[in-house]
Amino acid sequence: MESRHDLATSALETLPITVAIIDDDGEILLTNRSWREFGPGEQSDDHVGVDYLATTATGDDEYAREALTGIEAVLAGERKAFSMEYPCHSPDEKRWFLMRVNRFHRGDERLASLVHLEITERKLAEIAAAENARELRDERRALEHVLERVDGLVRNVTDAAVSAGTRAEIERDVCRRLVETDPYVLAWIGRVDVTNRRLSPREWASNENVPLEDDEIVLDADDTHPAVRALSEGGTQIIQNVASFDGAGRLWPTGAGEQFQSVAALPLTYGDVTYGVLVVFAGEPDVFDERELLVLESLSGTVATAMNALETRRMLTSETIVAVEVTIEDPSLFVTNLSNEFNAAIDYRGQTHARDGSPLVFLIVDRELTDDETDAIEHDREIAVLSDTEDSTVLEVSDPDGLITTLSEHGGIIRECTVSDGIADLAIELPDGRSARSVYDLLDQRYDRVELVSYHEREEPAQTPRGMTTRLESSLTDRQLTALRTAYYANYFEWPRDVTGEEVAASMDITRSTFHQHLRTAQRKLLDELFE
């Protein structure tokens, strides 16, 4: 059976750590296999008899000096143990080791064990953890700075938008507040001229007093401009580095471009209405990250909401209306399709509502239709002939989700609609500029060719026919109003009559007596409104 000494020696050989035993003079008495195999190449020298202290003293670095001092202190009895971590990098990899020195005795002889344990994995993990901690500290400091800046920016822009008395004041103050905040150096807000299809910068501000070029952007031609894309696509557009943007010369005046390195364009939208576009420039590239855009998009929403509130207040306190004339050339438009089918001009006469609440539209064809023509009508809308003469025919058409319904939903009133030779001419009245822009954009998206012929605002007198109509409609029941409108649009009041009361009643799906009862009551209320 092996002695305890032999067993310990055999076990020492199997350890995956480098171990050496030295005496109090620093001479190596014993090493294990890991010690002998450590180092580059094949190595069988056990270093027994080598003066380890002298070898360590030859190292010209702080770790060697620290190791020598610690080992000598242990051998001198000043310390029972000593440990230190040190790097031992090779050309191919980085390595770290832990050295431990422990004193022990064999009889009267003072000895020490030297153990070198590789701790590279732990050291790399510690370095990574320290790096992550540093990055987190830097990120936290940056976030605190951003939050402080953002809080001030949001408060300032919100105050400017909410406290302004006019839209121009909102635009001017918002641009000024933006450029007072790093890293923004210029901001402008543009409005769309729907008549000329131009985007015009209305207000701007710059921290270097750089004037924005008094120019207009052609919406149909400058489709690469971020402001145009923001309007057409309805979302934020970014250029993180303008040096790589081909159309950089269209973003600012000649000679000022070196001050601007990145740009963001945001549509000012409230619901389905777009008031314009906000364009913000920064003096550094790659400024508009996800966090920055979240703040700007929130601010653009605040600005659009404030503009909407101003327009709503103006609508409630003024009698201004917007008159718009447009032409539409698109065979898919129902009245255009019907005009082409009959080879005749068609005029819009008016509208009412059926019993189920769906809109009914009255159209006049400029010639008498034959029975064969009316029988051959095939459309997804219900079409009925109310009356006809030698030179005209009155049609009643259901209009589910059609043009008339769409315009009504935006507060529009069709004053005139004439269709001939494949072109529809419309004259529309709308309550405000917001509704006018929304209606034009809707028509432009829905139909092939839409041309804005005229656009102007006018003040109505305090007492207007519109007000009288509103009061009358509020005093009539739905059936009384439908009976009055249907009779009027069907030429029931002409002499001689183009249509009988029985025919009008049939179109309303009521009896003749019920029709006359509704009509008489509506006529009396109409005369009351007129004379009283």
Coordinates of C-alpha atoms in Angstrom, one line a residue:
M1 CA 0.0 0.0 0.0
E2 CA 1.4 3.4 -0.9
S3 CA 2.5 5.7 1.8
R4 CA 0.5 8.9 2.5
H5 CA 3.4 10.8 1.0
D6 CA 3.2 8.9 -2.3
L7 CA -0.6 9.2 -2.4
A8 CA -0.4 13.0 -1.9
T9 CA 2.3 13.3 -4.6
S10 CA 0.2 11.2 -7.1
A11 CA -2.9 13.3 -6.4
L12 CA -0.9 16.5 -6.9
E13 CA 0.1 15.3 -10.3
T14 CA -3.6 15.1 -11.4
L15 CA -4.6 18.7 -10.4
P16 CA -5.4 21.0 -13.3
I17 CA -3.7 23.9 -11.6
T18 CA 0.1 24.7 -11.5
V19 CA 1.6 23.9 -8.1
A20 CA 5.2 24.3 -6.8
I21 CA 6.7 23.9 -3.3
I22 CA 9.6 26.3 -2.3
D23 CA 11.7 26.5 0.9
D24 CA 12.4 29.7 2.9
D25 CA 15.2 30.6 0.5
G26 CA 12.9 30.5 -2.5
E27 CA 14.4 27.3 -4.0
I28 CA 11.8 25.1 -5.8
L29 CA 11.6 21.7 -4.1
L30 CA 8.7 20.1 -6.0
T31 CA 6.3 20.8 -9.0
N32 CA 3.3 19.0 -10.5
R33 CA 2.6 18.0 -14.1
S34 CA 0.5 21.2 -14.8
W35 CA 3.5 23.4 -13.7
R36 CA 5.9 21.4 -15.9
E37 CA 3.6 21.6 -18.9
F38 CA 2.7 25.2 -18.6
G39 CA 4.1 27.5 -21.3
P40 CA 4.6 27.3 -25.0
G41 CA 6.0 24.2 -26.7
E42 CA 7.0 20.9 -25.1
Q43 CA 8.5 21.3 -21.7
S44 CA 9.7 18.6 -19.3
D45 CA 11.9 20.6 -16.9
D46 CA 10.5 20.4 -13.4
H47 CA 12.5 23.5 -12.3
V48 CA 13.5 21.8 -9.1
G49 CA 16.5 23.6 -7.6
V50 CA 15.7 26.9 -9.4
D51 CA 15.6 30.0 -7.3
Y52 CA 12.0 31.1 -7.8
L53 CA 12.6 34.4 -6.1
A54 CA 15.5 35.3 -8.3
T55 CA 13.4 34.4 -11.4
T56 CA 10.5 36.6 -10.3
A57 CA 12.8 39.5 -9.5
T58 CA 13.9 39.6 -13.1
G59 CA 10.4 40.6 -14.2
D60 CA 10.3 44.3 -15.0
D61 CA 6.6 45.0 -14.3
E62 CA 4.4 45.9 -11.3
Y63 CA 2.8 42.5 -11.0
A64 CA 6.3 40.8 -10.7
R65 CA 7.3 43.3 -8.0
E66 CA 4.0 42.8 -6.1
A67 CA 4.4 39.0 -6.3
L68 CA 8.0 39.1 -5.1
T69 CA 7.1 41.3 -2.1
G70 CA 4.2 39.1 -1.2
I71 CA 6.2 35.8 -1.4
E72 CA 9.0 37.2 0.7
A73 CA 6.6 38.4 3.4
V74 CA 5.1 34.9 3.6
L75 CA 8.5 33.2 3.8
A76 CA 9.7 35.7 6.5
G77 CA 6.7 34.8 8.6
E78 CA 5.2 38.3 8.3
R79 CA 2.1 36.9 6.5
K80 CA 0.5 33.5 6.6
A81 CA -0.8 33.8 3.0
F82 CA -0.7 36.0 0.0
S83 CA -2.8 36.2 -3.2
M84 CA -2.9 38.3 -6.3
E85 CA -4.4 38.4 -9.8
Y86 CA -2.3 39.1 -12.7
P87 CA -2.5 39.1 -16.5
C88 CA -0.3 36.7 -18.6
H89 CA -1.3 37.4 -22.2
S90 CA 0.0 35.6 -25.2
P91 CA 0.1 36.9 -28.8
D92 CA -3.0 34.8 -29.5
E93 CA -5.2 35.4 -26.5
K94 CA -5.7 37.2 -23.3
R95 CA -5.3 35.2 -20.0
W96 CA -5.5 36.0 -16.3
F97 CA -4.3 34.0 -13.3
L98 CA -4.7 33.9 -9.6
M99 CA -1.6 33.2 -7.6
R100 CA -1.9 32.0 -4.0
V101 CA 1.0 31.6 -1.6
N102 CA 0.5 29.6 1.7
R103 CA 3.1 28.9 4.4
F104 CA 3.4 25.5 6.1
H105 CA 6.0 23.5 8.0
R106 CA 7.7 20.1 7.6
G107 CA 9.3 19.5 11.0
D108 CA 11.4 22.6 11.7
E109 CA 11.6 23.4 8.0
R110 CA 9.5 26.4 6.8
L111 CA 8.0 25.9 3.3
A112 CA 5.5 27.6 1.0
S113 CA 3.1 26.4 -1.7
L114 CA 2.7 28.4 -4.9
V115 CA -0.5 27.8 -6.8
H116 CA -1.4 29.5 -10.1
L117 CA -5.1 29.1 -11.1
E118 CA -6.3 30.4 -14.5
I119 CA -9.3 32.8 -14.0
T120 CA -9.6 34.0 -17.6
E121 CA -13.4 33.2 -17.9
R122 CA -14.2 34.9 -14.7
K123 CA -12.0 37.9 -15.5
L124 CA -13.6 38.3 -18.9
A125 CA -17.1 38.1 -17.3
E126 CA -16.1 40.8 -14.8
I127 CA -14.7 43.0 -17.5
A128 CA -17.9 42.6 -19.5
A129 CA -20.0 43.3 -16.4
A130 CA -18.0 46.4 -15.7
E131 CA -18.4 47.6 -19.3
N132 CA -22.1 47.0 -19.2
A133 CA -22.4 48.9 -15.9
R134 CA -20.4 51.8 -17.4
E135 CA -22.7 51.8 -20.5
L136 CA -25.7 51.7 -18.3
R137 CA -24.4 54.6 -16.3
D138 CA -23.7 56.5 -19.5
E139 CA -27.1 55.6 -20.8
R140 CA -28.8 56.7 -17.6
R141 CA -27.0 60.0 -17.6
A142 CA -27.9 60.5 -21.3
L143 CA -31.5 59.6 -20.6
E144 CA -31.7 62.0 -17.7
H145 CA -30.3 64.7 -20.0
V146 CA -32.8 63.8 -22.7
L147 CA -35.7 63.7 -20.3
E148 CA -34.8 67.1 -18.9
R149 CA -34.5 68.5 -22.4
V150 CA -37.6 66.8 -23.6
D151 CA -39.6 67.9 -20.6
G152 CA -38.7 71.5 -21.3
L153 CA -39.3 71.2 -25.0
V154 CA -42.8 69.6 -24.6
R155 CA -43.8 72.2 -22.0
N156 CA -42.6 75.1 -24.2
V157 CA -44.2 73.9 -27.4
T158 CA -47.4 72.9 -25.7
D159 CA -47.6 76.3 -24.1
A160 CA -47.0 78.1 -27.4
A161 CA -49.6 76.0 -29.2
V162 CA -52.3 76.3 -26.5
S163 CA -51.9 80.0 -25.7
A164 CA -51.7 81.3 -29.3
G165 CA -54.7 83.3 -30.6
T166 CA -54.1 82.6 -34.3
R167 CA -52.7 79.9 -36.5
A168 CA -49.9 82.0 -37.6
E169 CA -49.0 82.7 -34.0
I170 CA -48.9 78.9 -33.3
E171 CA -46.6 78.3 -36.3
R172 CA -44.3 81.2 -35.4
D173 CA -44.0 80.3 -31.7
V174 CA -43.6 76.6 -32.2
C175 CA -40.7 77.1 -34.7
R176 CA -39.0 79.5 -32.3
R177 CA -39.4 77.1 -29.3
L178 CA -38.0 74.2 -31.3
V179 CA -34.8 75.9 -32.4
E180 CA -34.1 77.0 -28.8
T181 CA -33.6 73.4 -27.9
D182 CA -30.5 71.4 -28.9
P183 CA -29.8 69.8 -31.3
Y184 CA -32.3 71.6 -33.5
V185 CA -31.0 74.5 -35.6
L186 CA -33.9 75.4 -37.9
A187 CA -37.6 74.6 -38.1
W188 CA -40.3 75.7 -40.5
I189 CA -44.0 75.0 -41.0
G190 CA -45.5 74.8 -44.5
R191 CA -49.1 75.0 -45.7
V192 CA -50.6 73.5 -48.8
D193 CA -52.1 75.7 -51.5
V194 CA -54.6 73.2 -53.0
T195 CA -55.4 75.6 -55.9
N196 CA -51.8 75.7 -57.2
R197 CA -50.6 72.4 -55.7
R198 CA -47.8 74.1 -53.9
L199 CA -46.3 73.7 -50.4
S200 CA -45.3 77.1 -49.0
P201 CA -43.2 77.6 -45.9
R202 CA -45.2 80.1 -43.8
E203 CA -43.2 80.5 -40.6
W204 CA -39.6 79.5 -39.7
A205 CA -36.9 80.1 -37.1
S206 CA -33.2 79.5 -36.9
N207 CA -30.7 79.7 -34.1
E208 CA -28.2 81.3 -36.6
N209 CA -30.7 83.7 -38.1
V210 CA -30.5 81.9 -41.4
P211 CA -33.3 83.0 -43.6
L212 CA -35.4 80.3 -45.2
E213 CA -35.5 80.7 -49.0
D214 CA -38.8 82.3 -50.0
D215 CA -39.7 79.5 -52.3
E216 CA -42.5 77.1 -53.0
I217 CA -42.3 73.3 -53.4
V218 CA -44.3 71.8 -56.2
L219 CA -46.1 68.8 -54.8
D220 CA -46.3 66.9 -58.0
A221 CA -42.7 67.6 -59.1
D222 CA -40.7 67.5 -55.8
D223 CA -41.9 64.1 -54.7
T224 CA -38.4 63.3 -53.1
H225 CA -38.6 66.2 -50.7
P226 CA -39.3 64.8 -47.2
A227 CA -42.0 67.4 -46.6
V228 CA -43.8 66.3 -49.7
R229 CA -43.5 62.7 -48.8
A230 CA -44.8 63.4 -45.3
L231 CA -47.9 64.9 -46.7
S232 CA -48.5 62.3 -49.4
E233 CA -47.8 59.3 -47.3
G234 CA -49.2 60.7 -44.1
G235 CA -46.2 59.8 -41.9
T236 CA -42.9 61.0 -40.6
Q237 CA -40.0 61.2 -43.1
I238 CA -36.4 61.3 -42.0
I239 CA -33.0 62.0 -43.7
Q240 CA -30.4 61.0 -41.1
N241 CA -27.5 62.3 -43.2
V242 CA -28.2 65.0 -45.7
A243 CA -24.8 64.5 -47.3
S244 CA -26.2 61.4 -48.9
F245 CA -29.4 63.0 -50.1
D246 CA -29.5 64.0 -53.7
G247 CA -32.0 66.8 -53.3
A248 CA -30.2 68.5 -50.4
G249 CA -30.2 71.8 -52.3
R250 CA -34.0 72.0 -52.1
L251 CA -34.0 71.9 -48.3
W252 CA -32.5 75.3 -47.5
P253 CA -30.9 78.4 -49.0
T254 CA -27.7 78.0 -51.0
G255 CA -24.6 78.3 -48.7
A256 CA -26.4 77.4 -45.5
G257 CA -26.4 73.6 -46.0
E258 CA -23.3 72.9 -44.0
Q259 CA -25.1 73.9 -40.9
F260 CA -27.8 71.2 -41.3
Q261 CA -26.9 67.5 -41.1
S262 CA -30.2 65.7 -40.6
V263 CA -33.9 66.5 -41.1
A264 CA -37.3 65.2 -40.1
A265 CA -40.7 66.2 -41.7
L266 CA -43.9 65.5 -39.8
P267 CA -47.5 66.0 -41.1
L268 CA -49.7 68.2 -38.8
T269 CA -52.8 66.0 -38.8
Y270 CA -55.9 66.0 -36.7
G271 CA -58.3 63.2 -37.6
D272 CA -58.6 63.1 -41.4
V273 CA -57.6 66.8 -41.7
T274 CA -54.0 67.8 -42.5
Y275 CA -53.1 71.4 -41.6
G276 CA -49.6 71.3 -43.1
V277 CA -46.1 69.9 -42.3
L278 CA -43.5 70.6 -39.7
V279 CA -39.9 70.3 -40.9
V280 CA -37.1 70.2 -38.3
F281 CA -33.3 70.4 -39.0
A282 CA -30.5 69.3 -36.7
G283 CA -26.8 70.3 -36.8
E284 CA -25.6 66.7 -36.4
P285 CA -26.3 63.5 -38.4
D286 CA -28.3 60.6 -37.0
V287 CA -30.2 62.7 -34.5
F288 CA -33.7 61.5 -35.2
D289 CA -33.7 58.1 -33.4
E290 CA -36.8 56.3 -32.2
R291 CA -36.9 58.2 -28.9
E292 CA -36.5 61.6 -30.6
L293 CA -39.2 60.9 -33.2
L294 CA -41.6 59.8 -30.5
V295 CA -41.3 63.2 -28.9
L296 CA -41.6 65.1 -32.2
E297 CA -44.6 63.1 -33.3
S298 CA -46.3 63.8 -30.0
L299 CA -45.6 67.5 -30.4
S300 CA -46.9 67.6 -34.0
G301 CA -50.1 66.0 -32.7
T302 CA -50.4 68.8 -30.0
V303 CA -49.8 71.5 -32.7
A304 CA -52.5 70.0 -35.0
T305 CA -54.9 69.7 -32.1
A306 CA -54.4 73.4 -31.2
M307 CA -54.9 74.4 -34.8
N308 CA -58.2 72.4 -34.9
A309 CA -59.4 74.1 -31.8
L310 CA -58.7 77.5 -33.3
E311 CA -60.6 76.6 -36.5
T312 CA -63.5 75.2 -34.5
R313 CA -63.7 78.3 -32.4
R314 CA -63.6 80.5 -35.5
M315 CA -66.4 78.4 -37.1
L316 CA -68.6 78.9 -34.0
T317 CA -68.1 82.7 -33.9
S318 CA -68.2 83.6 -37.6
E319 CA -70.5 83.2 -40.6
T320 CA -67.6 82.5 -43.0
I321 CA -68.1 79.7 -45.6
V322 CA -65.8 78.4 -48.3
A323 CA -67.0 78.1 -51.9
V324 CA -65.2 75.6 -54.0
E325 CA -65.6 74.7 -57.7
V326 CA -64.0 71.5 -59.1
T327 CA -64.2 69.4 -62.2
I328 CA -63.9 65.7 -62.1
E329 CA -63.1 63.6 -65.2
D330 CA -63.6 59.9 -64.3
P331 CA -66.1 57.5 -65.8
S332 CA -66.3 55.7 -62.5
L333 CA -68.2 58.6 -61.0
F334 CA -71.8 57.5 -60.9
V335 CA -73.4 60.6 -62.5
T336 CA -70.7 60.6 -65.2
N337 CA -71.4 56.9 -66.0
L338 CA -75.1 57.6 -66.2
S339 CA -74.6 60.6 -68.5
N340 CA -72.4 58.4 -70.8
E341 CA -75.0 55.7 -70.7
F342 CA -77.9 58.0 -71.7
N343 CA -75.7 60.1 -74.0
A344 CA -77.2 63.2 -72.3
A345 CA -76.3 65.9 -69.9
I346 CA -77.4 65.4 -66.2
D347 CA -78.0 68.1 -63.5
Y348 CA -78.1 67.5 -59.8
R349 CA -81.4 68.8 -58.4
G350 CA -81.3 68.0 -54.7
Q351 CA -81.5 65.3 -52.1
T352 CA -83.7 63.9 -49.3
H353 CA -83.8 60.7 -47.2
A354 CA -85.7 57.5 -47.6
R355 CA -87.7 56.0 -44.7
D356 CA -84.7 53.9 -43.6
G357 CA -82.5 57.1 -43.4
S358 CA -80.5 56.3 -46.6
P359 CA -80.0 59.3 -48.9
L360 CA -82.0 59.8 -52.1
V361 CA -80.6 62.0 -54.9
F362 CA -82.7 63.7 -57.6
L363 CA -81.2 64.1 -61.0
I364 CA -82.6 65.7 -64.2
V365 CA -81.7 64.2 -67.6
D366 CA -81.9 66.9 -70.3
R367 CA -84.1 64.8 -72.6
E368 CA -87.0 62.4 -72.3
L369 CA -86.0 58.8 -71.7
T370 CA -87.7 56.0 -73.5
D371 CA -89.2 53.0 -71.7
D372 CA -86.5 50.8 -73.2
E373 CA -83.8 53.1 -71.8
T374 CA -85.2 53.2 -68.3
D375 CA -85.9 49.4 -68.3
A376 CA -82.3 48.8 -69.3
I377 CA -80.8 50.7 -66.4
E378 CA -78.5 48.4 -64.5
H379 CA -76.7 49.8 -61.5
D380 CA -76.0 48.8 -57.9
R381 CA -78.2 51.8 -56.9
E382 CA -82.0 51.8 -57.1
I383 CA -83.1 54.2 -59.8
A384 CA -86.7 55.3 -60.4
V385 CA -88.3 57.7 -62.9
L386 CA -90.3 60.3 -61.0
S387 CA -91.6 62.4 -63.9
D388 CA -90.8 63.1 -67.5
T389 CA -91.6 65.6 -70.2
E390 CA -90.7 66.0 -73.8
D391 CA -87.3 67.6 -72.9
S392 CA -86.4 66.2 -69.4
T393 CA -86.7 63.3 -67.1
V394 CA -86.4 63.4 -63.2
L395 CA -84.7 60.4 -61.7
E396 CA -84.7 59.4 -58.0
V397 CA -81.5 57.5 -57.1
S398 CA -80.4 55.8 -53.9
D399 CA -76.9 57.0 -52.9
P400 CA -75.4 54.5 -50.4
D401 CA -71.8 55.7 -49.6
G402 CA -71.8 57.8 -52.8
L403 CA -70.4 61.2 -53.6
I404 CA -73.3 63.1 -52.1
T405 CA -73.1 61.2 -48.8
T406 CA -69.4 61.7 -48.6
L407 CA -69.7 65.5 -49.1
S408 CA -72.5 65.7 -46.5
E409 CA -70.3 63.9 -43.9
H410 CA -67.7 66.7 -44.4
G411 CA -70.4 69.4 -44.0
G412 CA -70.5 70.1 -47.7
I413 CA -73.5 71.3 -49.7
I414 CA -73.7 70.8 -53.4
R415 CA -74.9 74.0 -55.0
E416 CA -74.5 72.8 -58.5
C417 CA -73.5 69.6 -60.3
T418 CA -73.6 69.4 -64.1
V419 CA -72.3 66.4 -66.1
S420 CA -71.8 66.4 -69.9
D421 CA -69.2 65.0 -72.3
G422 CA -67.7 62.9 -69.5
I423 CA -66.8 65.9 -67.2
A424 CA -68.6 66.7 -64.0
D425 CA -68.6 70.4 -62.8
L426 CA -69.3 70.8 -59.1
A427 CA -69.9 73.9 -57.0
I428 CA -69.7 73.1 -53.3
E429 CA -70.1 75.1 -50.1
L430 CA -68.2 74.0 -47.0
P431 CA -68.2 75.4 -43.5
D432 CA -64.4 76.1 -43.3
G433 CA -61.0 75.7 -44.9
R434 CA -60.3 72.5 -43.0
S435 CA -63.3 70.8 -44.5
A436 CA -62.4 72.2 -47.9
R437 CA -58.9 70.7 -47.8
S438 CA -60.3 67.4 -46.6
V439 CA -62.9 67.2 -49.3
Y440 CA -60.4 68.1 -52.1
D441 CA -57.9 65.5 -50.8
L442 CA -60.7 62.9 -50.7
L443 CA -61.8 63.7 -54.3
D444 CA -58.2 63.7 -55.5
Q445 CA -57.6 60.3 -54.0
R446 CA -60.8 58.7 -55.2
Y447 CA -61.1 59.9 -58.9
D448 CA -58.7 60.0 -61.8
R449 CA -58.5 63.7 -62.7
V450 CA -59.7 66.4 -60.3
E451 CA -59.0 70.1 -61.0
L452 CA -59.6 72.9 -58.5
V453 CA -61.2 75.7 -60.5
S454 CA -61.8 78.2 -57.7
Y455 CA -61.5 78.5 -54.0
H456 CA -62.6 81.5 -52.0
E457 CA -64.1 82.4 -48.6
R458 CA -66.9 84.8 -48.1
E459 CA -68.8 86.2 -45.1
E460 CA -72.5 85.5 -45.0
P461 CA -75.0 88.1 -43.6
A462 CA -76.1 87.6 -40.0
Q463 CA -79.6 86.5 -41.2
T464 CA -79.1 84.0 -44.0
P465 CA -81.3 81.6 -46.0
R466 CA -79.1 78.9 -44.5
G467 CA -80.4 79.9 -41.1
M468 CA -84.0 79.9 -42.2
T469 CA -83.5 76.4 -43.8
T470 CA -82.1 75.1 -40.5
R471 CA -85.0 76.4 -38.5
L472 CA -87.5 75.0 -41.0
E473 CA -85.9 71.6 -41.1
S474 CA -85.9 71.5 -37.3
S475 CA -89.6 72.1 -37.2
L476 CA -90.5 69.4 -39.7
T477 CA -90.6 65.7 -39.1
D478 CA -88.5 63.5 -41.4
R479 CA -91.6 62.4 -43.4
Q480 CA -92.9 65.9 -43.8
L481 CA -89.5 67.1 -45.0
T482 CA -89.1 64.1 -47.4
A483 CA -92.6 64.7 -48.8
L484 CA -91.9 68.4 -49.4
R485 CA -88.5 67.8 -51.0
T486 CA -89.7 64.9 -53.2
A487 CA -92.6 66.9 -54.5
Y488 CA -90.4 69.9 -55.3
Y489 CA -87.6 67.9 -57.0
A490 CA -90.2 65.8 -59.0
N491 CA -91.8 69.1 -60.3
Y492 CA -95.1 68.4 -58.5
F493 CA -95.6 72.2 -58.1
E494 CA -95.2 72.9 -61.8
W495 CA -98.3 73.7 -63.9
P496 CA -99.3 71.6 -65.5
R497 CA -97.8 69.0 -63.2
D498 CA -95.2 66.7 -64.4
V499 CA -96.1 64.1 -61.8
T500 CA -99.2 63.3 -59.8
G501 CA -99.6 63.1 -56.0
E502 CA -100.3 59.4 -56.4
E503 CA -97.0 58.9 -58.2
V504 CA -95.0 60.8 -55.6
A505 CA -96.7 58.8 -52.9
A506 CA -95.8 55.6 -54.6
S507 CA -92.2 56.6 -54.8
M508 CA -92.3 57.2 -51.1
D509 CA -94.1 53.9 -50.5
I510 CA -97.0 55.6 -48.7
T511 CA -100.7 56.2 -49.5
R512 CA -101.8 59.2 -51.5
S513 CA -103.8 60.6 -48.5
T514 CA -100.7 60.2 -46.2
F515 CA -98.6 62.1 -48.8
H516 CA -101.0 65.0 -49.0
Q517 CA -101.2 65.2 -45.2
H518 CA -97.4 65.4 -44.9
L519 CA -97.2 67.9 -47.7
R520 CA -99.9 70.2 -46.4
T521 CA -98.3 70.3 -42.9
A522 CA -94.9 71.0 -44.4
Q523 CA -96.3 73.8 -46.6
R524 CA -98.0 75.5 -43.6
K525 CA -94.8 75.4 -41.6
L526 CA -92.9 76.8 -44.6
L527 CA -95.3 79.7 -44.9
D528 CA -95.2 80.3 -41.1
E529 CA -91.4 80.6 -41.3
L530 CA -91.6 82.9 -44.3
F531 CA -94.4 85.3 -43.1
E532 CA -94.0 85.1 -39.3

